[in-house]
Coordinates of C-alpha atoms and ligand atoms in Angstrom, one line a residue:
X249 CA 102.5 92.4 92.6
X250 CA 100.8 89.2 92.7
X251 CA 100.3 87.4 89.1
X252 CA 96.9 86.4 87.8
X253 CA 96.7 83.0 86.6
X254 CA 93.5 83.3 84.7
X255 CA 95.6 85.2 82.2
X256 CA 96.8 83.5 79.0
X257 CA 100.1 84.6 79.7
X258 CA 101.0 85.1 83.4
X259 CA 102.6 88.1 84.1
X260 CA 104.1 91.0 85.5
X261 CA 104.7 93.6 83.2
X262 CA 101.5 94.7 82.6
X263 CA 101.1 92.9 79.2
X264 CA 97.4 93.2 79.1
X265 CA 98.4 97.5 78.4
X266 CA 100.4 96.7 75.5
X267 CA 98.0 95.1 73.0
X268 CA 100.4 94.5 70.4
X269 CA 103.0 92.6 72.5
X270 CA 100.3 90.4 74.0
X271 CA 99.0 89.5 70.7
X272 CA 102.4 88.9 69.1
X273 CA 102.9 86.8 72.5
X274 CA 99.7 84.8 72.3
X275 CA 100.3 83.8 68.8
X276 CA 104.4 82.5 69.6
X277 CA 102.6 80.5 72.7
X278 CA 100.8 77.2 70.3
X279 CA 104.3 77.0 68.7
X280 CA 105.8 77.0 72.5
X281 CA 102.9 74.4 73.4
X282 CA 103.6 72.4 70.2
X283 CA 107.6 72.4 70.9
X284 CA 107.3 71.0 74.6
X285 CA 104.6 68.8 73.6
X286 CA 106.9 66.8 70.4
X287 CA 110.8 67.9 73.3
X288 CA 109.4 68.2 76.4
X289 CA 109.7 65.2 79.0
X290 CA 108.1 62.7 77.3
X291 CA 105.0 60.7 78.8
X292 CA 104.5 63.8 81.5
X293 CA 101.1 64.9 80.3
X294 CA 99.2 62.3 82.3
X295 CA 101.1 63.1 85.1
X296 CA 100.0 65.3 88.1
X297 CA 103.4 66.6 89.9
X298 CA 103.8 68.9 92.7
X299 CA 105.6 71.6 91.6
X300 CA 106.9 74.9 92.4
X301 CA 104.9 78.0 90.9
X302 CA 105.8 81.4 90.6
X303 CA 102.6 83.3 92.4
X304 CA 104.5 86.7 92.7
X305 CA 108.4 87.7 92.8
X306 CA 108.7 89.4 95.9
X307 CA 110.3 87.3 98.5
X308 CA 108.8 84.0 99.4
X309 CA 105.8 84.8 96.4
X310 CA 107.9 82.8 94.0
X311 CA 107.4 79.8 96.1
X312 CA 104.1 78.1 95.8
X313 CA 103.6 74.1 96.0
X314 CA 100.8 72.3 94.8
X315 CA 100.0 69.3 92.5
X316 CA 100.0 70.4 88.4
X317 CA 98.7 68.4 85.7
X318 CA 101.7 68.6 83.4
X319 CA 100.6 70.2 80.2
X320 CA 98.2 72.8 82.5
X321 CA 101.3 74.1 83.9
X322 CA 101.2 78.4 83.1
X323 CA 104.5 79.6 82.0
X324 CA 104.6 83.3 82.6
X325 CA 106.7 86.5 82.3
X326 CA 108.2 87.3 86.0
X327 CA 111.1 90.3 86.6
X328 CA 112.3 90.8 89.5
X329 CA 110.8 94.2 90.7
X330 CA 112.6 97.2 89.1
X331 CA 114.9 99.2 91.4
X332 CA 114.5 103.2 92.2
X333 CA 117.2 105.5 89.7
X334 CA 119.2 102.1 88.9
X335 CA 122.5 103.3 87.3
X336 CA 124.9 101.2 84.8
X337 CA 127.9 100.1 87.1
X338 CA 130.4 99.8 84.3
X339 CA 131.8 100.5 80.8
X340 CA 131.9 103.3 79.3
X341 CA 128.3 104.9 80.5
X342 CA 129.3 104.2 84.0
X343 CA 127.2 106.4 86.0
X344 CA 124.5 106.6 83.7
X345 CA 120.8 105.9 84.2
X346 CA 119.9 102.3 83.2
X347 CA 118.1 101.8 79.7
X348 CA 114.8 101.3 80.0
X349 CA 115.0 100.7 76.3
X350 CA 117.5 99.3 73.7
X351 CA 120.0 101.7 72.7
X352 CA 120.0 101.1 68.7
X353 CA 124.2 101.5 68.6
X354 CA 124.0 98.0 71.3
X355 CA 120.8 96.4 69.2
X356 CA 122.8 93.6 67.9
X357 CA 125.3 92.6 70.0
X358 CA 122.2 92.3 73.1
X359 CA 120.0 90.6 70.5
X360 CA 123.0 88.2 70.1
X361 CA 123.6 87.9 74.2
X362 CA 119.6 86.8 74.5
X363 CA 119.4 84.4 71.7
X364 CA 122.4 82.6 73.0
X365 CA 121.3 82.8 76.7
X366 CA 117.5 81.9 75.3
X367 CA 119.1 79.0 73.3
X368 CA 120.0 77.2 76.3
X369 CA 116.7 77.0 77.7
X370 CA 114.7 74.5 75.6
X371 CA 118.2 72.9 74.6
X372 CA 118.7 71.5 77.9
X373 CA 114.6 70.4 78.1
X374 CA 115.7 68.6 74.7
X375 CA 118.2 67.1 76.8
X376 CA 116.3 65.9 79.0
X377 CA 113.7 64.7 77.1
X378 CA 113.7 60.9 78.1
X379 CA 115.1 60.5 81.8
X380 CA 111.3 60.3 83.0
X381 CA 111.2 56.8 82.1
X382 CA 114.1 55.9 84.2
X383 CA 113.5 57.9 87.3
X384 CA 115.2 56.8 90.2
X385 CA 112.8 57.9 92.3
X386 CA 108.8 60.0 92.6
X387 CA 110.7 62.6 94.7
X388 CA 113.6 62.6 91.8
X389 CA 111.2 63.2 88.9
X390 CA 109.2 65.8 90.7
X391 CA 112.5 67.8 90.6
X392 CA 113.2 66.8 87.2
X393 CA 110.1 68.3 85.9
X394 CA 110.4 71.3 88.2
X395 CA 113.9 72.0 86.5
X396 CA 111.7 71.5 83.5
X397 CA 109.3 73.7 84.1
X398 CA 111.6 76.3 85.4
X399 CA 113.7 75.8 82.2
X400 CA 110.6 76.5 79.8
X401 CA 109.9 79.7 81.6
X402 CA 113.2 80.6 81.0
X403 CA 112.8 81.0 77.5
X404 CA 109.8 82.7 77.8
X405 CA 111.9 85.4 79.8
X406 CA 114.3 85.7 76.8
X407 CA 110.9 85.4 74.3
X408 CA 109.4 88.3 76.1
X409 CA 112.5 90.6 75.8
X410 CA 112.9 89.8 72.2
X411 CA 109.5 90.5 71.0
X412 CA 109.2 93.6 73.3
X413 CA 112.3 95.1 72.5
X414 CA 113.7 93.8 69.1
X415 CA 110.4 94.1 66.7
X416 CA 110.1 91.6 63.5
X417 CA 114.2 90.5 64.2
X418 CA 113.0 89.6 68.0
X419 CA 110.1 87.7 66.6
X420 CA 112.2 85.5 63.8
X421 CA 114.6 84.9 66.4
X422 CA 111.9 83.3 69.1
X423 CA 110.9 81.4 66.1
X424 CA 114.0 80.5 65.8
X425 CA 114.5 79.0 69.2
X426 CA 111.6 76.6 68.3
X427 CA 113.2 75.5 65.3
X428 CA 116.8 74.4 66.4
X429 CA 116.7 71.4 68.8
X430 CA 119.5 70.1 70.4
X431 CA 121.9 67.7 68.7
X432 CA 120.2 68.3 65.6
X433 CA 122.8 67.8 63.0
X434 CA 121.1 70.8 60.1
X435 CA 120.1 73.1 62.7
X436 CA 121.9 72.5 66.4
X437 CA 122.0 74.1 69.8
X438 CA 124.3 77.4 69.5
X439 CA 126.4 76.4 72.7
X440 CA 128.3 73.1 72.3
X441 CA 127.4 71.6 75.6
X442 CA 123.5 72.2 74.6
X443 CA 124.2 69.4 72.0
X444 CA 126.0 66.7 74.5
X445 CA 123.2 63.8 75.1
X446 CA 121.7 63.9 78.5
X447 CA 121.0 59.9 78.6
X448 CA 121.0 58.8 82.4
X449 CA 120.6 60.2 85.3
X450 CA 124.4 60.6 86.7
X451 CA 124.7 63.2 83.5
X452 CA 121.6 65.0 84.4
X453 CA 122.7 65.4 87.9
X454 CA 126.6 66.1 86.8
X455 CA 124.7 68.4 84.1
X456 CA 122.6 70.4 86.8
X457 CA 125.4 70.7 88.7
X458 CA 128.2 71.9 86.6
X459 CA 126.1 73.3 83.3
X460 CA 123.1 75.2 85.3
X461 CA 126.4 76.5 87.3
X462 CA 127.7 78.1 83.9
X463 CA 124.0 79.5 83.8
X464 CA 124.1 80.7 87.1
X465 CA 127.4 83.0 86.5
X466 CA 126.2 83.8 83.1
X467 CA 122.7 85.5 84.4
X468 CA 124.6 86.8 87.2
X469 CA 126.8 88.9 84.8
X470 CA 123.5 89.9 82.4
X471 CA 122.1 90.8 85.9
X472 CA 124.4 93.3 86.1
X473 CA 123.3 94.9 82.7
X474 CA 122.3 98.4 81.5
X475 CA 119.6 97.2 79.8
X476 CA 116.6 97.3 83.2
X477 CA 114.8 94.8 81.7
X478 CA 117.5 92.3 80.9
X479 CA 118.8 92.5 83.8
X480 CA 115.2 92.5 85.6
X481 CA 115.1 89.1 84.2
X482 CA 118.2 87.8 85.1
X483 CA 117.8 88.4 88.5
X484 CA 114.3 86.8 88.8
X485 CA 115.5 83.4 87.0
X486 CA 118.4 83.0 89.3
X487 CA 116.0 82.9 92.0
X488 CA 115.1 79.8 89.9
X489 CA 118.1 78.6 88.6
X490 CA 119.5 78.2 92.9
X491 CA 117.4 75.1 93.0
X492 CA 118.8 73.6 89.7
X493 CA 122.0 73.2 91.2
X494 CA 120.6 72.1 94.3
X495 CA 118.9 69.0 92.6
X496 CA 122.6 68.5 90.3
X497 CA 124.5 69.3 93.9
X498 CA 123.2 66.5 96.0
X499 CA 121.9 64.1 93.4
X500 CA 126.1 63.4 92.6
X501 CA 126.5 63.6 96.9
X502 CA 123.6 60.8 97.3
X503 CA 125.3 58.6 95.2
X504 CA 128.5 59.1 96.4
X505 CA 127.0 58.3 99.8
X506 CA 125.1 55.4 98.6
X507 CA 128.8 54.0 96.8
X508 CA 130.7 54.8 99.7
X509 CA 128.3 52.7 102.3
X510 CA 128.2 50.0 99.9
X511 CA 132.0 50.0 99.6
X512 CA 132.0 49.9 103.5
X513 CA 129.6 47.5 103.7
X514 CA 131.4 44.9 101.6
X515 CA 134.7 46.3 102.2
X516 CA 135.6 46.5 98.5
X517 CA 136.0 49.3 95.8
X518 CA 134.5 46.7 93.4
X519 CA 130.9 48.5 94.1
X520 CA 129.7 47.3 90.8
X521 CA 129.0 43.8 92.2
X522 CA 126.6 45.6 93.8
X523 CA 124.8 47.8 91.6
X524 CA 126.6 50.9 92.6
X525 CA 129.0 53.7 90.4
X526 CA 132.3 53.4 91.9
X527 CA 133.9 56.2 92.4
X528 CA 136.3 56.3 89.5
X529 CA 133.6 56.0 87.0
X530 CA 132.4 59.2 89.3
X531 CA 135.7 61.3 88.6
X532 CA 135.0 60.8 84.5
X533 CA 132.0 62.0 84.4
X534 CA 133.2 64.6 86.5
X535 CA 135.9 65.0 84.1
X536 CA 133.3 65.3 81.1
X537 CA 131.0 67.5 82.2
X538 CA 133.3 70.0 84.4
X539 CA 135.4 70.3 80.9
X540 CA 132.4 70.9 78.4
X541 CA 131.1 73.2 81.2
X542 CA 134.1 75.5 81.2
X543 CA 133.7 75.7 77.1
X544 CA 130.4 77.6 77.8
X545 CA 132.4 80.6 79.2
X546 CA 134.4 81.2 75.7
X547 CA 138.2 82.0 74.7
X548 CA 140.2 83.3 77.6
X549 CA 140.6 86.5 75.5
X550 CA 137.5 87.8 73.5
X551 CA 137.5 90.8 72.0
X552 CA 133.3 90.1 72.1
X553 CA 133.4 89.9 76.2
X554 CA 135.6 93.1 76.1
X555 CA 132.8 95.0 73.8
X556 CA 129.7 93.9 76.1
X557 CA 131.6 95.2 79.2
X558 CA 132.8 98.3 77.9
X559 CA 129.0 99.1 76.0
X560 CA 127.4 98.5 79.2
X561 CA 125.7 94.8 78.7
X562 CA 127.2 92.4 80.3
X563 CA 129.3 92.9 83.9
X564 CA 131.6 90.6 85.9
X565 CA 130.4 88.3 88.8
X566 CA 129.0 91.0 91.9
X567 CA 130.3 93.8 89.5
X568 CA 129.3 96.0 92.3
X569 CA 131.5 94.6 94.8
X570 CA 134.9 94.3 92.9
X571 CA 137.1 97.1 94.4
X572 CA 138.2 99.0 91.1
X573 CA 137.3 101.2 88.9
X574 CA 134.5 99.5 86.6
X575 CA 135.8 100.4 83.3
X576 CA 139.3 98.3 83.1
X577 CA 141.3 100.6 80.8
X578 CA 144.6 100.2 82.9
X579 CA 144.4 97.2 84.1
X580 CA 146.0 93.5 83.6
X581 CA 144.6 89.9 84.0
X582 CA 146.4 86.7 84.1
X583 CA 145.2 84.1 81.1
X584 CA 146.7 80.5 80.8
X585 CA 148.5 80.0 77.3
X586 CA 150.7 77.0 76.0
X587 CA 154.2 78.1 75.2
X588 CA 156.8 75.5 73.8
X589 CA 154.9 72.6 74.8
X590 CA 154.2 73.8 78.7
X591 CA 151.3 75.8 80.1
X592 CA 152.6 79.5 81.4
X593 CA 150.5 82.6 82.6
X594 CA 150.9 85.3 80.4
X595 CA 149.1 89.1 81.1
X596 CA 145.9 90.3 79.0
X597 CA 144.8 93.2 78.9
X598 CA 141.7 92.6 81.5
X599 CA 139.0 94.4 78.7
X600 CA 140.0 91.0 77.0
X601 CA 140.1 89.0 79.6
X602 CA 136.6 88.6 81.1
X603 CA 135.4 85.6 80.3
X604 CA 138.3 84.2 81.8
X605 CA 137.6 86.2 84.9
X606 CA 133.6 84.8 85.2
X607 CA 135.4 81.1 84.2
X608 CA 137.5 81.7 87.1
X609 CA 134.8 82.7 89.9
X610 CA 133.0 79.6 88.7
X611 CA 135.5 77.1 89.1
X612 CA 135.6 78.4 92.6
X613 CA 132.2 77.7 93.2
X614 CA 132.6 74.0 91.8
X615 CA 135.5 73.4 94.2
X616 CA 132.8 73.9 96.8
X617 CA 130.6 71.5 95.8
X618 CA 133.1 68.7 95.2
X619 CA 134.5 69.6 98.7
X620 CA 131.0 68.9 99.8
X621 CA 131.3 65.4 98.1
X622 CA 134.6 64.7 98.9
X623 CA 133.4 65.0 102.9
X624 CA 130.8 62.7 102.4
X625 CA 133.7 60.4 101.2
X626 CA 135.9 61.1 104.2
X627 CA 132.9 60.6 106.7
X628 CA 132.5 57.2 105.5
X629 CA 136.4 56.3 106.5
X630 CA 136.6 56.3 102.3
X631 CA 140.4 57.0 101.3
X632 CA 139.5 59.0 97.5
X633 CA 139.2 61.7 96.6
X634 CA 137.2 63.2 93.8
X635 CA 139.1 66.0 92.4
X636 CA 138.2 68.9 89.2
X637 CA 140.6 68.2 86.4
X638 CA 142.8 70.9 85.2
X639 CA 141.5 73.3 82.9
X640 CA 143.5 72.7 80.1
X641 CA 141.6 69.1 80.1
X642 CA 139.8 67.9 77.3
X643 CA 139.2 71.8 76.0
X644 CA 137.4 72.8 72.4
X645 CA 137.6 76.4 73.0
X646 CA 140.2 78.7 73.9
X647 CA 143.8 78.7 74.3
X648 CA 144.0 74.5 75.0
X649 CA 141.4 73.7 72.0
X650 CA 144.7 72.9 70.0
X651 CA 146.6 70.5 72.7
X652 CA 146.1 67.2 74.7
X653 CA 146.1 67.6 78.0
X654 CA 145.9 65.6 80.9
X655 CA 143.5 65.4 84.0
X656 CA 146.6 67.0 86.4
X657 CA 147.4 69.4 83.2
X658 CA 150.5 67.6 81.6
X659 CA 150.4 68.3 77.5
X660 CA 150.0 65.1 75.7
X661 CA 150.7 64.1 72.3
X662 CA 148.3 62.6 70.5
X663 CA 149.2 58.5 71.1
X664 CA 149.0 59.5 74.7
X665 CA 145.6 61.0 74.6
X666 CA 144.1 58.0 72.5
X667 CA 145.6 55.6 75.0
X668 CA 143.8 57.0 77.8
X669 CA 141.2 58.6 77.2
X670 CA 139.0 55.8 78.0
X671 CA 140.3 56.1 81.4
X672 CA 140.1 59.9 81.8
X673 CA 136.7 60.2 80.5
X674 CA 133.3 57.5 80.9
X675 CA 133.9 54.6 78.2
X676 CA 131.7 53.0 76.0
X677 CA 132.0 50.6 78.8
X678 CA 131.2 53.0 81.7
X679 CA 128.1 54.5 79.9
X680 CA 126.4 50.9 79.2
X681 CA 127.3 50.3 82.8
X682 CA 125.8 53.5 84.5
X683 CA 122.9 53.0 81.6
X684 CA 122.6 49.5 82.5
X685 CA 121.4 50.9 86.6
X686 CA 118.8 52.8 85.3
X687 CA 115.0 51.6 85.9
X688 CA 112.1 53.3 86.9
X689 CA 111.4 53.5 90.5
X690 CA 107.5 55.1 90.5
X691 CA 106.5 54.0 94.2
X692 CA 106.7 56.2 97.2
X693 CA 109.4 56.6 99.7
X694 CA 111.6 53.6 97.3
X695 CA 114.7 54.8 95.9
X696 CA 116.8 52.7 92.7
X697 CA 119.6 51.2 94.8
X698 CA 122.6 53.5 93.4
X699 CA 121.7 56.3 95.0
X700 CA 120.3 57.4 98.9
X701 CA 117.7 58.9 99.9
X702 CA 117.5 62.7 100.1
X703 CA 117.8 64.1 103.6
X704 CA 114.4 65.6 103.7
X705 CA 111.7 65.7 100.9
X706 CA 110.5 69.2 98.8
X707 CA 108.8 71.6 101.2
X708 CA 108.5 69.6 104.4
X709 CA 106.6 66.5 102.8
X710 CA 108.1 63.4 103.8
X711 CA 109.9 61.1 101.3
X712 CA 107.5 58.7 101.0
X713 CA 104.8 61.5 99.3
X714 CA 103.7 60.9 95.9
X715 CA 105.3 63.9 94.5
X716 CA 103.9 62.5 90.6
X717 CA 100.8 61.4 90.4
X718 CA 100.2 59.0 87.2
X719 CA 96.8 59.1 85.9
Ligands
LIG112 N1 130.2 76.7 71.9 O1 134.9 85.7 71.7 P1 134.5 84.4 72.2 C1 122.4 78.4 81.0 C2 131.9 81.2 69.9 S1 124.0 78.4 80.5 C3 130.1 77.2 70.6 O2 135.2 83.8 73.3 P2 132.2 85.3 73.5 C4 121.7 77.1 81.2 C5 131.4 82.5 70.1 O3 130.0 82.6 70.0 C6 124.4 80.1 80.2 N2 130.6 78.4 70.2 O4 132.9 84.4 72.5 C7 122.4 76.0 81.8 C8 132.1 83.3 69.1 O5 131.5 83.2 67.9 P3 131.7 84.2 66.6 C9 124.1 80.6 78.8 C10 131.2 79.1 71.2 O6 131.1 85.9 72.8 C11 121.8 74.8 81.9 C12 133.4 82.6 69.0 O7 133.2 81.3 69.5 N3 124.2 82.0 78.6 O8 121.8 79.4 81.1 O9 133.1 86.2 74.3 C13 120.4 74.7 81.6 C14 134.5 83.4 69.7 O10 134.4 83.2 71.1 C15 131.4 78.7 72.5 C16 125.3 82.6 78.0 O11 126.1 82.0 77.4 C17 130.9 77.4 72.8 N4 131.0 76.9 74.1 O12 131.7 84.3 74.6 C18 119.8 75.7 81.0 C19 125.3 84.1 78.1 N5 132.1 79.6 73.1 O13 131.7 85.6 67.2 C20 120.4 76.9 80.8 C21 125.3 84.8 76.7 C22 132.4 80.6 72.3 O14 133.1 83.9 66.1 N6 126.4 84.4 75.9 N7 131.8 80.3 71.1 O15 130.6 83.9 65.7 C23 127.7 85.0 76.0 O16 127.9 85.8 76.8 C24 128.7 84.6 75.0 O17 128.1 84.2 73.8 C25 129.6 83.4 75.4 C26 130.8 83.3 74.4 C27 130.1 83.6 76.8 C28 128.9 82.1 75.3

C-alpha cells in the first residue's frame, strides 16, 4: 500500500476510517511541530536536505530520495504489513493467535514497554540538537538530519500505538513525551544514556553506533511481541534504524582511517600535531559510550524482563530461531556477579535472566564492528588495537553498579578508580581537544581534516553533491 502525502498525517493504517484517532492525532501533531521546532536540529528550517522518505513499506517503497525543506518534512505512521494467522512464539500463550488488541491483564506493563521505547526517540533528537553547526561535512549532515528525521517518526510510531490502544492514559503519556527533554534536571529522559550530552561529532557517531545498537536489539525483541501492532511497528522502524548504525559504524571507521594515514604519514602516534584523534582518545570514548550503552539493557536479573516474556510482550533476539522450548520454565542462564571481591558466573533462572541474554547478543554484534575498525588499523601497518572494555566497566546498573572496575575487568577500590579514570574514560582534556576539531565544513565534496571521506556518497550521488541545501 502506497502512502498518500497529501494527508495531514501519512499513513498506513487507514487512519482517515477511524475519525476519532485521527482527530486525537491531528491535535498531538502542533505540540510535535512545536517540540522539534524549540529540540530539533537547530538552524535546519532553512535548509533543503536530501533525505530518505518512507513512500510505502513493502520492499524497496521505504526508500525514496529527494531534496526536503526541513520543517515540510511529513512524519507518518508506517507498519510493516501484517502477516497471515501470526501466532505469539513464547510465554505462557505460546501458540496463541497474536492480539490484535491490548489484553487489559498486560495494559500496563505494554504501556510502560512503549513509553520507555517512545522516550528514546525525541531524547536522542535533544541530543543532537546542536551538531548542525559543526558538521564535518554536507554529506555528514545530510545523514545527521536523516537519523533525525527517522528518530521523530519513531515517536510517532510509539504516539500512534498509545493513542490507539491506551485511550486518555495513552494520550497523557504522548503528552508526556513532549514534556521531558533530555538532561533536564525536574523532568529527564527515563533511560540514563538519553540524558548523556551528545556535544561533538565523535559522540554522535560512537552514540549511533553503540546506543542505536541497544535500539536495534530492543525493537528486535518488541518485534517479536503478541501484541500485532507493536510488533508491526517494530519491525518497520528497524528497517530504519539499519541505517543509524550505518552512519555511527563508519563515521568511528573514517576517522580511524583518517588517524591511522596521518600517523603513517608522519610516522608518529602524536596525531594531534596534526589535527587528528589518536587512537587512545578513540578507545575512551569507546569505553564511555560501549559502557552507558550496556546500562540500557537493565539488571542482569529482572523480575520485569521475566514478566514481559512469560505474558507474551517482549521476546529474545530471533525468538523464532532459538532451539528450545519458548517458555523457559526449566531452564538455566549464566549471569556475572561479584563474589568476595572477584567476578564469578553464577546460574539464574533464565525467566530472570533475559536482559542479560539480549545484552549478550548485542555485545556480539559490537565485536563486529570494532573488528571492522580494528582492520582498518591493521591495513595501514598500524600496531593497536581498539578493544570493548569488560562489562563490569564503568557500570550504573546491575550486578557491577556497586564496584570499580577496570577496562580488562579487575575490581578496583575506589583510590584506584579516581586515579585513572581520566585515562580510562575522555578527560576534561580529551573533550576540549576533540571539541576544539570541530568546525563547520558546508562546501561540497570538502571533508574537516579528522576524518576521510566516505567510500561512496547516499544513493549513488557522488561526494561532492550538495546533499543540504542552505537557503
Ligand atoms: N536507566 O528490572 P530492571 C532506542 C530501571 S534504545 C534508568 O532490570 P527492566 C534508541 C527499570 O526501569 C531502546 N533506569 O528493568 C537508541 C526498573 O525500574 P522500576 C529503547 C533503568 O524493566 C538511540 C529498574 O531499573 N527501548 O530505541 O527489566 C536513539 C529495575 O531494572 C535503566 C527499550 O528500552 C537505565 N539504563 O529493563 C534513539 C525497550 N535500566 O521497575 C532510540 C523498552 C533499568 O524499579 N524498555 N532501569 O521502576 C525495556 O524493555 C525495559 O524498560 C529496560 C529495563 C530493558 C530498559
Amino acid at each position: 500500500m502506497s502512502i498518500d502525502y497529501q494527508e495531514t498525517i501519512p499513513n498506513n493504517v487507514n487512519l482517515g476510517e477511524d475519525r476519532r484517532l485521527q482527530r486525537a492525532l491531528e491535535k498531538w501533531q502542533p505540540g510535535y511541530l512545536d517540540w522539534w521546532r524549540d529540540s530539533g536540529p537547530e538552524q535546519s528550517s532553512e535548509m533543503d536536505v536530501y533525505l530518505r522518505t518512507a513512500i510505502s513499506v513493502e520492499a524497496g517503497g521505504w526508500a525514496n530520495y529527494s531534496h526536503v525543506r526541513m520543517p515540510d518534512y511529513r512524519w507518518g505512521i508506517f507498519l510493516a504489513p501484517p502477516e497471515a494467522d501470526r501466532k505469539i512464539n513464547f510465554g505462557m500463550h505460546k501458540g496463541e493467535p497474536a492480539w490484535q488488541e491490548v489484553p487489559g491483564e498486560y495494559r500496563a506493563e505494554l504501556r510502560r514497554l512503549i513509553v520507555t521505547q517512545g522516550d528514546t526517540e525525541p531524547a536522542s533528537v535533544e541530543q543532537q540538537r546542536r551538531l548542525g553547526k559543526t558538521c564535518p561535512s554536507l554529506y555528514d549532515l545530510r545523514n545527521l538530519f536523516q537519523v533525525n528525521v527517522e528518530e521523530g517518526r519513531h515517536l510517532w510510531a510509539m504516539v500512534y500505538l498509545l493513542h490507539a490502544y491506551f485511550g486518555r492514559d495513552g494520550r497523557e503519556e504522548a503528552e508526556e513525551m513532549l514534556a521531558r527533554h533530555s538532561g533536564d534536571p525536574d523532568k529527564p529522559r527515563i533511560l540514563g544514556a538519553f540524558n548523556e550530552p551528545t556535544p561533538e561529532w565523535l559522540s554522535f557517531f560512537m552514540f549511533t553506533f553503540f546506543t542505536d545498537r541497544d535500539g536495534k536489539f530492543q525493537l528486535a525483541a518488541l518485534a517479536e511481541s503478541g501484541l500485532d501492532p507493536l510488533s508491526r511497528t517494530c519491525r518497520f522502524m528497524l528497517t530504519e534504524e539499519a541505517h543509524h548504525m550505518f552512519v555511527g559504524e563508519t563515521g568511528v571507521d573514517r576517522i580511524v582511517k583518517r588517524t591511522v594515514e596521518l600517523m603513517r604519514e608522519h610516522k608518529t602516534d602524536d596525531v594531534r600535531k596534526f589535527g587528528a584523534i589518536d587512537l587512545p582518545t578513540l578507545q575512551k570514548y569507546i569505553n564511555f559510550h560501549y559502557s552507558i550503552s550496556l546500562d540500557l539493557f537493565g539488571q542482569e536479573i529482572s523480575t520485569n524482563a521475566a514478566n514481559y516474556f512469560t505474558m507474551g510482550l517482549k521476546g529474545r533476539y530471533r525468538e523464532t530461531e532459538i532451539d528450545d522450548d519458548h517458555t523457559l520454565t526449566e531452564d538455566a542462564y549464566e549471569v556475572p556477579e561479584i563474589r568476595e571481591g572477584a567476578i564469578v558466573a553464577a546460574q539464574a533462572p533464565a525467566l530472570t535472566a533475559i536482559n542479560e541474554r539480549l545484552r549478550n547478543d548485542y555485545v556480539e554484534d559490537c565485536q563486529r564492528g570494532v573488528d571492522k575498525w580494528n582492520r582498518t588499523i591493521r591495513q595501514a601497518g598500524v600496531d593497536f588495537e581498539l578493544k570493548l572494555p569488560h562489562h563490569a566497566f564503568h557500570r550504573e546498573i546491575g550486578a557491577f553498579s556497586s564496584a570499580h572496575a577496570s577496562p580488562e575487568g579487575r575490581i578496583v577500590d575506589e583510590g584506584d578508580w579516581n586515579s585513572n579514570e581520566g585515562l580510562w574514560l575522555p578527560s576534561i582534556e580529551d573533550k576540549a581537544y576533540v571539541d576544539s576539531l570541530m568546525g563547520a565544513v558546508t562546501e561540497p565534496g570538502k571533508f574537516a581534516n579528522w576524518i576521510a571521506p566516505p567510500g561512496k556518497g547516499v544513493y549513488g550521488q557522488p561526494l561532492d553533491f550538495d546533499y543540504v541545501r542552505f537557503n
